[in-house]
């Protein structure tokens, strides 16, 4: 039961099915690689077969003569590709790319699968055959894909208060453990793709991108043309878990090939290449030191992490993101470090930083509870902070305690016997574990346009995109709510840099960013309509002041009178010979802002997990998960629950399966396909229970909505590992948890 009742709203907060659902299930939604244009040719890259060394020669003699081949591009004939400047602004000027070296810039190979040439032919098959026929010779060196991580660069202090080392040394109860996470590869079902058109003066790029505006800004710089000469379109995505946030090298290559040939070029990255050159979550090793009084009050927390990164770029997995404010602790020190490896650049993957970070800290909290002989829920409650002790500012809205209480009640946590292996059901050993979670709740800049049209419909547009999470639907709900129109009268247009600039689909921030912009735009469209009504000759409001009129549910009427006494807006527009009236609305970025925030803005939650364990046959299953999330007002509980469930499924995969393996000899990711890189599937996933404690966070926007795309993955693996310990007595500190971990410890 929500503690504060949301206002009566008619569309917001209702389970609204996806407005783009019919297009998707009927196959009418056009994805990037579905685009076809007259004269289009196909590009297939030649991928390096070494991970460290130099290209000595590229022999295109055989490939050049093959049927249908238009060109074999390499460093000497691809044309200029410039480096893009990095701007950490998160608005319309944003310019970020993880792999900063333009493709083919030099002859150095730094990771396996790096593009070294590009075959372009009339058909995909001809281009593939030609790419295979290109002979590349290398001077090869031993690659470094070492899995043990030690900091190679200096450690950097990320957050510090008090004296953590001293407090740790003096404490009655201590935990000092290291938690490891392997590289994980994003595997959206839709492959990365670029379709590039050059008309002699401007580029049109159809892209698989989580940020059309950033993609446009980066590609304009790489191609050396003004921004207004690049249009980026991305109407539908078959998901992106962060690996489509920023441009990868296939986009610049497709555009450069289109420029050289004067023909549309399609470049679809293969599943295998997706393990090489479009990002991954890096390997992370984290040493966690916790200390507490015998009563369970934390006295110190240290988190020292190392993540691997590529040879050229400095991707940082910000594991300390949630640590400084999660619990009350007077002495804290968080450090980061990186270790270079011959791998493609890592990138953000669902819940970057916080997801690996909370896997470690929430596992360590469970180990601390054990040492204290204290219930792990209770341990978290006694360390609940009053303010964000890292930034020394109040929380915007923090309801972790309510999440813990609701989760414990729904799960039946009070029946837990803490003794390892002590709980049984149907001859199965049960393990019950829990963990808390958090994810940032902020806004990017967003501009939206709302039009009221003379056919009685409304059109909402913004240069953001829907990565499959439901942005089309949420924007339709926002406009329908403000305009009082049925949802099927709203058209939402996204995914095009010709629209007013909208946010990156990242950080779970689109919804929170879109609310103020769409609400303001709809309000301004109504204002414009009222001004029109007062001027439209032939309307009964002609000559009235706009301030005497009101708009309700599609009707303009005199203030104080019923809506039905008024005139439908479509009729008014026709009387005025207007096709449409419109309004523009915007919201300002809070994320990345230079000024220190006044409030600490995060979402919170808790996972409660049951596993079943059959030691006789070493069979482990997740049998029950209850997740409770504090993400402000939930605008669409159907899409909302769907996001949390999907994230928990990913958490099951993270716990038991996901792991990118590199061959130490060649540096190649060797399980680079969906048969060998395992993700959780239906048989691995029980019925999932999701609850929201709805406390609207109106500091973030007027509806109090925060994002929910990522938080469900945070803490999930720790809750599962904690349940595995409770069932088996085996503490696994290196994901994924394998059956051999459990067997080797069998007593
Ligand atoms: Mo999310 S990793 O910010 O796409």
XYZ file of C-alpha atoms and ligand atoms in Angstrom:
751
model
C 0.000 0.000 0.000
C 1.584 3.270 -1.070
C 2.288 5.625 1.772
C 1.374 8.655 -0.288
C -1.536 8.330 -2.676
C -0.733 9.414 -6.229
C -3.049 12.054 -7.715
C -5.950 10.761 -9.726
C -4.595 10.264 -13.216
C -6.406 8.588 -16.045
C -3.646 7.215 -18.299
C -0.501 7.471 -16.189
C -0.103 4.556 -13.823
C -2.316 2.281 -15.920
C -1.105 -0.933 -17.532
C -0.877 0.318 -21.107
C 0.227 -2.269 -23.697
C 2.946 -1.146 -26.097
C 1.623 1.263 -28.704
C 4.222 -0.112 -31.143
C 3.359 -3.725 -30.319
C 1.132 -4.345 -33.373
C 3.864 -3.043 -35.703
C 6.396 -5.374 -34.133
C 4.328 -8.545 -34.025
C 3.106 -8.022 -37.588
C 6.628 -7.495 -38.907
C 5.878 -3.957 -40.072
C 8.398 -2.299 -37.761
C 11.426 -1.439 -39.894
C 14.716 -2.123 -38.103
C 18.050 -0.772 -39.313
C 19.131 -3.816 -41.302
C 15.666 -4.025 -42.939
C 16.416 -0.908 -44.979
C 16.927 -1.415 -48.712
C 17.719 1.242 -51.266
C 18.187 1.120 -55.046
C 21.797 0.335 -55.920
C 22.652 -0.604 -52.343
C 25.844 -2.604 -51.850
C 27.030 -4.733 -48.925
C 30.103 -4.287 -46.759
C 31.790 -7.138 -44.902
C 34.917 -6.446 -42.867
C 38.164 -8.342 -42.813
C 38.788 -8.971 -39.110
C 42.294 -9.331 -37.750
C 43.282 -12.858 -36.744
C 45.830 -11.589 -34.257
C 45.231 -9.507 -31.131
C 48.600 -7.760 -30.899
C 50.972 -6.732 -33.664
C 51.135 -4.907 -36.993
C 49.761 -5.379 -40.445
C 52.626 -6.057 -42.841
C 50.689 -6.329 -46.041
C 47.199 -6.573 -47.480
C 46.893 -8.480 -50.758
C 43.571 -7.753 -52.433
C 44.574 -9.218 -55.816
C 42.275 -12.235 -55.695
C 39.411 -10.456 -53.937
C 39.415 -7.530 -56.429
C 38.642 -9.869 -59.302
C 35.771 -11.713 -57.646
C 32.221 -11.363 -58.991
C 30.240 -8.377 -57.793
C 33.122 -6.784 -55.920
C 33.000 -2.972 -55.947
C 36.028 -2.264 -53.790
C 38.286 -3.596 -51.116
C 38.929 -0.721 -48.732
C 41.881 -0.431 -46.395
C 43.888 2.329 -44.728
C 45.202 3.722 -48.026
C 41.926 4.065 -49.950
C 39.093 4.518 -47.429
C 39.398 8.343 -47.396
C 39.807 10.604 -44.371
C 38.305 9.525 -41.061
C 38.963 11.973 -38.225
C 38.974 11.520 -34.494
C 35.909 12.859 -32.709
C 36.376 15.206 -29.780
C 34.871 13.917 -26.559
C 32.386 16.202 -24.812
C 30.920 15.103 -21.502
C 27.909 17.353 -21.920
C 24.813 15.197 -21.991
C 22.658 17.477 -24.094
C 22.382 18.247 -27.788
C 26.147 18.852 -27.970
C 27.081 15.470 -26.525
C 29.927 13.735 -28.281
C 31.142 10.452 -26.867
C 32.702 7.376 -28.399
C 34.407 4.553 -26.486
C 36.801 3.431 -29.224
C 38.344 6.797 -30.041
C 40.683 5.574 -32.781
C 38.926 5.813 -36.150
C 38.911 2.475 -37.986
C 41.944 1.791 -40.233
C 43.823 4.805 -38.774
C 47.131 2.952 -38.459
C 48.564 -0.514 -39.089
C 48.659 -1.502 -35.422
C 46.398 -4.333 -34.291
C 45.387 -4.062 -30.632
C 42.602 -6.620 -30.326
C 41.412 -9.732 -32.073
C 38.794 -8.980 -34.702
C 39.861 -5.358 -35.239
C 38.737 -4.354 -38.726
C 41.743 -4.239 -41.066
C 39.946 -3.984 -44.424
C 36.445 -3.827 -45.836
C 35.064 -5.757 -48.813
C 32.129 -4.158 -50.620
C 30.117 -6.050 -53.228
C 26.701 -6.226 -54.842
C 25.474 -8.962 -52.532
C 26.239 -9.923 -48.970
C 27.489 -13.341 -50.118
C 29.866 -11.796 -52.665
C 31.196 -9.375 -50.043
C 31.691 -12.217 -47.531
C 33.555 -14.306 -50.093
C 35.726 -11.341 -51.057
C 36.528 -10.534 -47.416
C 37.627 -14.152 -46.977
C 39.859 -13.868 -50.051
C 41.785 -10.822 -48.792
C 45.225 -11.982 -47.648
C 46.590 -10.078 -44.674
C 50.057 -10.701 -43.305
C 50.959 -9.648 -39.793
C 53.906 -9.214 -37.500
C 52.379 -10.833 -34.464
C 53.194 -10.528 -30.769
C 51.883 -12.465 -27.800
C 48.577 -10.854 -26.759
C 47.866 -9.953 -23.156
C 44.462 -11.313 -22.161
C 45.609 -12.240 -18.662
C 42.643 -12.889 -16.382
C 44.377 -12.027 -13.106
C 44.005 -8.304 -12.597
C 46.535 -6.160 -10.836
C 46.480 -2.387 -11.187
C 48.930 -1.253 -13.834
C 48.186 2.409 -13.509
C 48.070 4.274 -10.228
C 45.074 3.722 -8.059
C 42.734 6.682 -8.004
C 40.748 7.565 -4.892
C 37.091 7.820 -5.921
C 35.553 8.653 -2.557
C 36.968 8.942 0.938
C 35.831 9.920 4.424
C 37.272 9.252 7.860
C 40.139 6.788 8.216
C 39.010 3.430 6.858
C 42.308 1.606 7.432
C 42.501 2.623 11.074
C 38.854 1.807 11.788
C 39.193 -1.568 10.065
C 42.234 -2.461 12.153
C 40.473 -1.570 15.377
C 37.189 -3.341 14.617
C 35.749 -6.352 16.425
C 34.323 -7.930 13.264
C 36.032 -7.849 9.864
C 35.403 -9.130 6.359
C 38.205 -8.955 3.776
C 37.422 -10.713 0.512
C 37.906 -10.310 -3.225
C 35.041 -10.694 -5.697
C 35.604 -11.305 -9.389
C 33.432 -10.791 -12.398
C 34.377 -12.039 -15.884
C 33.933 -9.998 -19.057
C 30.293 -10.145 -20.104
C 29.161 -9.575 -23.669
C 25.879 -7.825 -24.430
C 23.774 -9.993 -26.664
C 20.784 -8.057 -27.928
C 19.072 -10.238 -30.529
C 19.352 -7.452 -33.118
C 22.893 -7.317 -34.518
C 24.609 -3.957 -34.827
C 24.082 -2.486 -38.261
C 24.642 0.651 -40.291
C 23.084 1.614 -43.604
C 24.813 4.692 -44.991
C 23.773 6.980 -47.848
C 25.900 9.812 -49.259
C 24.150 12.060 -51.787
C 27.206 14.141 -52.650
C 26.549 16.733 -49.987
C 25.063 14.995 -46.947
C 24.922 11.653 -45.158
C 21.849 9.756 -44.024
C 22.747 7.006 -41.586
C 20.286 4.333 -40.489
C 21.781 3.037 -37.273
C 21.308 0.693 -34.359
C 21.881 3.381 -31.763
C 20.707 4.235 -28.269
C 21.448 7.880 -29.038
C 20.756 9.390 -32.463
C 21.943 12.871 -31.410
C 25.286 11.711 -30.017
C 25.755 9.403 -33.000
C 25.176 12.295 -35.391
C 27.588 14.540 -33.491
C 30.348 11.910 -33.441
C 29.959 10.823 -37.064
C 29.912 14.415 -38.344
C 33.314 14.917 -36.712
C 34.696 11.606 -37.961
C 33.529 12.297 -41.506
C 34.710 15.902 -41.335
C 31.381 17.511 -42.240
C 29.126 19.956 -40.364
C 26.488 18.408 -38.132
C 23.705 19.572 -40.408
C 25.145 17.319 -43.118
C 24.487 14.160 -41.138
C 21.057 12.737 -40.375
C 20.834 9.701 -38.113
C 17.691 7.562 -38.030
C 16.912 4.748 -35.607
C 13.217 3.894 -35.459
C 13.247 0.494 -33.774
C 15.902 -1.414 -31.884
C 16.018 -5.110 -31.145
C 17.354 -3.955 -27.818
C 20.644 -2.492 -26.711
C 22.060 -3.105 -23.264
C 24.620 -0.309 -23.479
C 26.568 -1.620 -26.442
C 24.506 0.620 -28.722
C 24.954 3.741 -26.584
C 27.958 5.028 -28.526
C 29.069 4.605 -32.139
C 31.319 1.702 -33.096
C 33.666 1.420 -36.007
C 31.216 -0.180 -38.443
C 29.287 3.073 -38.693
C 32.210 5.224 -39.833
C 33.332 2.488 -42.243
C 29.877 2.188 -43.826
C 29.678 5.972 -44.231
C 33.205 6.211 -45.652
C 32.507 3.396 -48.124
C 29.277 5.105 -49.211
C 31.251 8.316 -49.736
C 33.871 6.558 -51.882
C 31.382 4.589 -53.994
C 28.451 7.009 -54.214
C 26.143 4.121 -53.365
C 24.125 3.176 -50.278
C 26.157 0.742 -48.168
C 24.820 -1.778 -45.676
C 27.121 -3.165 -42.982
C 25.686 -5.725 -40.560
C 27.978 -6.873 -37.759
C 27.927 -10.642 -37.249
C 27.252 -12.302 -33.898
C 30.890 -13.348 -33.699
C 32.090 -9.809 -34.380
C 29.792 -8.582 -31.628
C 32.084 -10.338 -29.151
C 35.078 -8.479 -30.590
C 34.401 -4.924 -31.598
C 31.189 -3.463 -30.124
C 32.007 -3.409 -26.416
C 31.563 -5.646 -23.408
C 31.408 -5.328 -19.636
C 35.046 -5.565 -18.583
C 36.535 -8.099 -16.226
C 36.483 -6.613 -12.719
C 38.215 -7.653 -9.529
C 37.118 -5.982 -6.293
C 38.625 -6.270 -2.846
C 36.053 -5.385 -0.214
C 36.910 -4.743 3.410
C 34.066 -4.226 5.876
C 34.231 -3.840 9.610
C 31.527 -3.536 12.228
C 30.818 -3.425 15.934
C 29.396 -6.575 17.548
C 25.970 -4.912 17.251
C 26.390 -4.786 13.486
C 27.055 -1.075 13.073
C 29.434 -0.600 10.146
C 32.681 1.123 11.158
C 34.541 0.998 7.855
C 34.094 0.118 4.208
C 36.843 -0.180 1.638
C 36.333 -1.034 -2.011
C 39.359 -1.305 -4.298
C 38.580 -2.319 -7.825
C 40.499 -2.971 -11.004
C 38.811 -3.286 -14.355
C 40.449 -4.334 -17.557
C 40.385 -1.885 -20.416
C 41.640 -1.794 -23.981
C 45.110 -0.751 -25.103
C 44.135 2.759 -26.213
C 41.034 3.725 -24.288
C 40.337 4.379 -20.631
C 36.951 2.827 -20.002
C 36.248 2.888 -16.272
C 33.724 0.488 -14.732
C 32.519 2.778 -11.954
C 32.038 0.046 -9.319
C 31.896 2.556 -6.497
C 28.835 4.285 -7.918
C 26.380 3.176 -5.232
C 28.862 2.549 -2.404
C 29.262 5.976 -0.730
C 25.540 6.415 0.030
C 24.250 2.860 0.341
C 24.835 2.505 4.085
C 25.820 4.665 7.009
C 29.528 4.227 7.653
C 31.881 6.868 9.061
C 35.091 5.588 7.459
C 35.144 4.834 3.769
C 37.653 4.636 0.972
C 36.986 3.645 -2.622
C 39.724 3.335 -5.224
C 39.722 2.484 -8.912
C 42.416 1.188 -11.211
C 42.686 -0.167 -14.722
C 44.719 -2.907 -16.381
C 45.298 -2.823 -20.136
C 44.537 -5.886 -22.196
C 44.461 -6.730 -25.905
C 40.679 -6.517 -26.081
C 38.259 -4.191 -27.828
C 37.103 -1.253 -25.750
C 34.749 -2.189 -22.915
C 31.595 -0.117 -22.616
C 28.580 0.400 -20.404
C 26.456 -2.706 -19.919
C 23.095 -2.572 -18.124
C 23.769 -0.950 -14.766
C 27.437 -0.185 -15.448
C 29.431 0.274 -12.263
C 26.635 -0.315 -9.785
C 25.886 -3.842 -11.026
C 29.438 -5.171 -10.535
C 29.875 -2.973 -7.465
C 26.761 -4.225 -5.707
C 27.588 -7.827 -6.582
C 30.693 -7.397 -4.435
C 29.460 -5.139 -1.632
C 26.145 -6.971 -1.155
C 27.979 -10.323 -1.084
C 30.333 -8.892 1.547
C 27.386 -7.603 3.589
C 26.027 -11.164 3.643
C 29.397 -12.457 4.823
C 29.410 -9.791 7.535
C 25.894 -10.764 8.686
C 27.108 -14.350 9.011
C 30.089 -13.352 11.121
C 27.809 -11.265 13.313
C 25.204 -13.999 13.585
C 22.754 -11.348 12.464
C 19.891 -11.490 10.011
C 21.058 -9.889 6.732
C 17.895 -7.767 6.438
C 18.444 -6.520 9.975
C 22.089 -5.698 9.192
C 20.942 -3.414 6.404
C 18.280 -1.782 8.568
C 20.706 -0.909 11.366
C 22.992 0.747 8.819
C 20.327 2.809 7.091
C 21.763 6.316 6.554
C 19.853 9.520 7.262
C 21.548 11.408 4.435
C 23.889 10.637 1.527
C 27.076 10.510 3.601
C 29.254 10.665 0.480
C 27.918 13.967 -0.813
C 26.638 15.106 2.606
C 23.244 16.044 1.188
C 19.734 14.668 1.809
C 18.203 11.997 -0.364
C 15.627 13.138 -2.833
C 13.500 10.107 -1.940
C 14.859 6.925 -0.366
C 12.604 4.044 0.586
C 14.980 1.116 0.888
C 13.530 0.258 4.307
C 10.070 -0.090 2.787
C 11.508 -2.292 0.009
C 13.167 -4.537 2.599
C 10.006 -4.747 4.695
C 7.712 -5.441 1.744
C 10.104 -7.980 0.246
C 10.584 -9.809 3.542
C 6.836 -10.003 4.037
C 5.966 -11.152 0.494
C 8.782 -13.703 0.522
C 8.083 -15.041 4.003
C 11.592 -14.196 5.206
C 10.601 -14.496 8.896
C 10.422 -18.277 8.410
C 14.092 -18.444 7.433
C 16.330 -20.689 9.515
C 19.781 -19.122 9.164
C 21.651 -22.438 9.540
C 23.203 -23.547 6.230
C 21.367 -26.409 4.530
C 18.741 -26.533 7.274
C 15.674 -25.783 5.194
C 13.933 -28.425 3.116
C 10.903 -28.695 0.850
C 9.874 -31.753 -1.178
C 13.251 -33.403 -0.463
C 15.075 -30.359 -1.853
C 17.464 -28.257 0.186
C 16.420 -24.617 0.117
C 18.685 -21.595 0.143
C 17.263 -18.177 0.961
C 19.316 -15.102 0.216
C 18.728 -11.410 -0.223
C 20.485 -8.246 -1.335
C 19.688 -4.580 -1.655
C 20.177 -2.504 -4.783
C 20.348 1.009 -6.098
C 20.610 2.872 -9.370
C 21.037 6.524 -10.266
C 17.878 8.566 -10.910
C 18.624 11.677 -12.894
C 17.683 13.566 -16.048
C 19.353 14.246 -19.366
C 18.354 17.332 -21.347
C 15.284 16.700 -23.507
C 13.280 18.775 -25.963
C 9.890 17.563 -27.152
C 7.329 18.949 -29.551
C 3.575 18.389 -29.288
C 1.183 19.225 -32.099
C -2.606 19.231 -32.081
C -3.843 18.446 -35.600
C -7.032 19.249 -37.492
C -7.962 15.553 -37.712
C -8.355 15.367 -33.942
C -5.035 13.631 -33.323
C -1.894 14.780 -31.552
C 1.711 14.177 -32.528
C 4.546 14.022 -30.003
C 8.099 14.069 -31.252
C 11.572 14.049 -29.768
C 15.000 13.005 -30.985
C 15.310 10.215 -28.473
C 14.665 6.572 -29.352
C 12.920 3.455 -28.059
C 15.388 0.645 -27.454
C 12.556 -1.762 -26.786
C 11.864 -0.606 -23.259
C 8.644 1.284 -24.053
C 9.557 4.906 -24.785
C 6.953 5.203 -27.586
C 4.316 4.064 -25.114
C 5.415 6.289 -22.224
C 5.458 9.411 -24.428
C 2.005 8.521 -25.747
C 0.759 8.128 -22.178
C 2.234 11.483 -21.146
C 0.592 13.305 -24.054
C -2.707 11.447 -23.630
C -2.761 12.384 -19.944
C -2.043 16.057 -20.463
C -4.269 16.442 -23.527
C -7.123 14.289 -22.250
C -7.180 12.293 -25.484
C -7.460 8.535 -26.019
C -4.079 6.891 -26.509
C -4.948 5.831 -30.069
C -5.251 9.500 -31.036
C -1.596 10.098 -30.192
C 1.214 9.536 -32.663
C 4.734 9.374 -31.222
C 7.687 10.055 -33.495
C 11.215 9.262 -32.285
C 14.615 8.191 -33.541
C 15.576 10.943 -35.987
C 18.038 13.807 -35.644
C 15.596 16.007 -37.606
C 13.438 16.092 -34.458
C 14.115 18.358 -31.470
C 17.119 16.859 -29.658
C 16.240 14.225 -27.099
C 18.263 12.160 -24.660
C 20.474 9.134 -24.977
C 18.599 5.940 -24.041
C 21.056 5.393 -21.234
C 21.289 5.424 -17.496
C 17.560 4.590 -17.291
C 16.970 8.314 -17.719
C 14.686 8.804 -20.728
C 11.378 8.619 -18.882
C 12.397 11.023 -16.113
C 13.845 13.383 -18.744
C 10.821 13.227 -21.038
C 8.154 13.963 -18.421
C 8.825 17.715 -17.991
C 9.468 18.217 -21.711
C 6.320 16.485 -22.987
C 4.101 17.976 -20.276
C 5.369 21.488 -21.022
C 5.061 20.979 -24.783
C 1.484 19.731 -24.455
C 0.641 22.671 -22.180
C 2.040 25.113 -24.722
C 0.137 23.451 -27.554
C -3.042 23.957 -25.518
C -2.127 27.638 -24.954
C -1.617 28.062 -28.681
C -4.983 26.417 -29.324
C -6.797 28.763 -26.918
C -5.172 31.803 -28.535
C -6.323 30.478 -31.901
C -9.851 29.862 -30.653
C -10.174 33.463 -29.570
C -9.225 34.583 -33.064
C -10.936 32.011 -35.282
C -13.693 33.725 -37.200
C -16.890 31.746 -37.195
C -16.220 30.090 -33.855
C -18.476 31.078 -31.014
C -15.376 32.112 -29.097
C -14.312 34.719 -31.657
C -13.502 37.930 -29.877
C -13.278 36.251 -26.447
C -10.005 36.486 -24.553
C -7.900 33.347 -24.492
C -7.801 33.686 -20.708
C -11.599 33.200 -20.614
C -11.289 29.842 -22.362
C -10.305 26.451 -21.167
C -9.273 23.138 -22.739
C -10.664 19.864 -21.399
C -10.382 16.427 -22.995
C -10.128 17.693 -26.562
C -12.718 20.491 -26.259
C -12.251 24.255 -26.005
C -14.951 25.762 -23.839
C -15.711 28.826 -21.745
C -14.249 28.699 -18.266
C -16.748 27.398 -15.760
C -18.804 25.622 -18.402
C -18.801 21.959 -19.303
C -16.363 20.571 -21.858
C -19.231 19.270 -23.977
C -20.596 22.812 -24.329
C -17.402 23.661 -26.194
C -15.914 22.974 -29.617
C -13.655 19.996 -30.480
C -10.152 21.277 -31.175
C -10.127 19.769 -34.663
C -13.187 21.871 -35.592
C -11.551 24.997 -34.202
C -8.407 24.406 -36.210
C -10.425 23.936 -39.382
C -12.371 27.158 -38.716
C -9.060 28.966 -38.462
C -7.701 27.186 -41.578
C -4.906 25.712 -39.466
C -3.456 22.264 -39.967
C -1.994 22.308 -36.479
C -0.947 24.233 -33.409
C 2.122 23.191 -31.533
C 4.221 23.707 -28.420
C 7.810 22.974 -27.531
C 8.875 21.846 -24.070
C 12.196 21.118 -22.511
C 13.797 19.673 -19.453
C 17.243 20.509 -18.172
C 19.934 17.932 -17.499
C 20.752 17.124 -13.896
C 23.239 14.381 -14.821
C 26.721 15.652 -15.573
C 25.832 19.089 -14.256
C 28.803 21.082 -12.992
C 26.955 22.412 -9.949
C 26.857 20.277 -6.835
C 23.399 18.749 -6.442
C 21.222 19.696 -3.473
C 19.657 16.249 -3.320
C 21.009 12.744 -3.785
C 18.784 11.142 -6.375
C 18.698 7.345 -6.646
C 16.298 4.471 -6.879
C 16.465 1.595 -4.427
C 15.268 -1.949 -4.122
C 15.701 -5.403 -2.685
C 15.777 -8.930 -4.078
C 14.777 -12.023 -2.105
C 15.803 -15.284 -3.748
C 15.121 -18.950 -3.133
C 17.278 -21.645 -4.712
C 16.760 -25.386 -4.522
C 19.752 -27.671 -4.171
C 19.992 -31.412 -4.636
C 23.483 -32.354 -3.430
C 23.039 -35.973 -4.569
C 22.936 -34.952 -8.213
C 24.423 -31.468 -7.846
C 21.342 -29.767 -9.235
C 20.819 -26.114 -8.421
C 17.820 -24.067 -9.498
C 16.514 -20.584 -8.788
C 12.999 -21.417 -7.644
C 11.574 -18.093 -6.465
C 12.476 -14.399 -6.686
C 10.662 -11.506 -5.037
C 11.921 -8.073 -6.104
C 10.685 -4.813 -4.619
C 11.643 -1.544 -6.279
C 11.461 2.070 -5.141
C 11.536 3.967 -8.434
C 9.081 6.737 -7.716
C 5.751 6.722 -9.520
C 5.449 3.894 -12.019
C 3.971 5.392 -15.184
C 3.127 2.039 -16.764
C 3.123 -0.975 -14.435
C 3.021 -3.398 -17.369
C 6.184 -2.027 -18.990
C 7.659 -1.440 -15.539
C 7.276 -4.986 -14.289
C 8.557 -6.210 -17.641
C 11.804 -4.222 -17.196
C 12.427 -5.578 -13.700
C 11.632 -9.159 -14.736
C 13.960 -8.918 -17.717
C 16.732 -7.593 -15.511
C 16.284 -10.386 -12.964
C 16.477 -12.919 -15.817
C 19.758 -11.258 -16.804
C 20.835 -11.522 -13.158
C 20.279 -15.276 -13.281
C 22.457 -15.424 -16.401
C 25.096 -13.247 -14.731
C 25.102 -15.560 -11.712
C 25.386 -18.884 -13.488
C 26.322 -18.555 -17.156
C 27.615 -15.332 -18.645
C 31.359 -15.251 -19.242
C 33.393 -14.218 -22.270
C 36.450 -16.446 -22.641
C 39.567 -15.273 -24.465
C 42.026 -17.745 -25.972
C 45.351 -16.938 -24.291
C 47.276 -17.813 -27.475
C 45.349 -15.800 -30.076
C 43.456 -13.357 -27.848
C 40.212 -14.340 -29.606
C 36.927 -14.431 -27.708
C 36.329 -18.155 -28.193
C 32.729 -18.590 -27.077
C 31.595 -15.918 -29.516
C 28.149 -17.298 -30.346
C 24.866 -17.873 -28.577
C 25.453 -21.621 -28.271
C 28.644 -21.230 -26.249
C 28.028 -17.897 -24.537
C 25.102 -18.872 -22.356
C 22.379 -16.482 -21.267
C 19.492 -17.432 -19.005
C 16.551 -18.881 -20.886
C 13.015 -19.903 -19.909
C 14.006 -23.181 -18.263
C 16.350 -21.311 -15.907
C 13.777 -18.791 -14.734
C 10.986 -19.359 -12.213
C 7.904 -17.179 -11.874
C 9.193 -13.773 -10.836
C 7.357 -11.549 -8.393
C 7.810 -7.796 -8.751
C 6.425 -5.101 -6.454
C 6.799 -1.346 -6.571
C 6.584 0.809 -3.454
C 5.247 3.947 -5.086
C 6.616 7.108 -3.553
C 6.537 9.718 -6.345
C 9.856 11.579 -6.423
C 8.649 14.993 -7.470
C 12.103 16.499 -7.094
C 12.941 14.786 -10.384
C 9.810 15.712 -12.341
C 6.195 16.640 -11.671
C 4.955 13.066 -11.897
C 7.682 11.734 -9.625
C 8.791 9.062 -12.111
C 12.277 7.582 -12.054
C 13.819 5.130 -14.525
C 13.562 1.373 -14.171
C 15.618 -0.074 -17.035
C 18.683 -1.064 -15.074
C 18.015 -1.290 -11.338
C 16.554 -4.803 -11.505
C 19.956 -6.229 -12.432
C 21.724 -4.450 -9.576
C 22.094 -6.709 -6.542
C 20.463 -9.692 -8.250
C 23.648 -11.767 -8.534
C 24.554 -11.081 -4.899
C 21.105 -12.172 -3.717
C 21.483 -15.378 -5.737
C 25.028 -16.077 -4.514
C 23.865 -15.436 -0.942
C 21.031 -17.948 -1.423
C 23.510 -20.461 -2.890
C 25.646 -20.109 0.233
C 22.632 -20.645 2.483
C 21.742 -23.835 0.615
C 25.214 -25.283 0.093
C 27.622 -23.657 2.528
C 29.808 -22.692 -0.420
C 30.640 -19.017 -0.801
C 31.377 -18.329 -4.449
C 33.217 -15.071 -4.977
C 33.905 -15.456 -8.670
C 31.048 -15.337 -11.151
C 29.620 -17.227 -12.810
C 28.850 -19.788 -10.116
C 29.660 -23.160 -11.641
C 28.560 -26.580 -10.553
C 32.205 -27.505 -10.008
C 32.475 -24.721 -7.402
C 29.765 -26.476 -5.431
C 31.039 -30.030 -6.020
C 34.621 -29.332 -5.005
C 33.443 -28.121 -1.614
C 31.099 -31.040 -0.971
C 31.409 -32.464 2.479
Mo 22.475 1.605 -20.195
S 24.213 0.476 -19.884
O 23.012 3.118 -19.693
O 22.266 1.363 -21.863
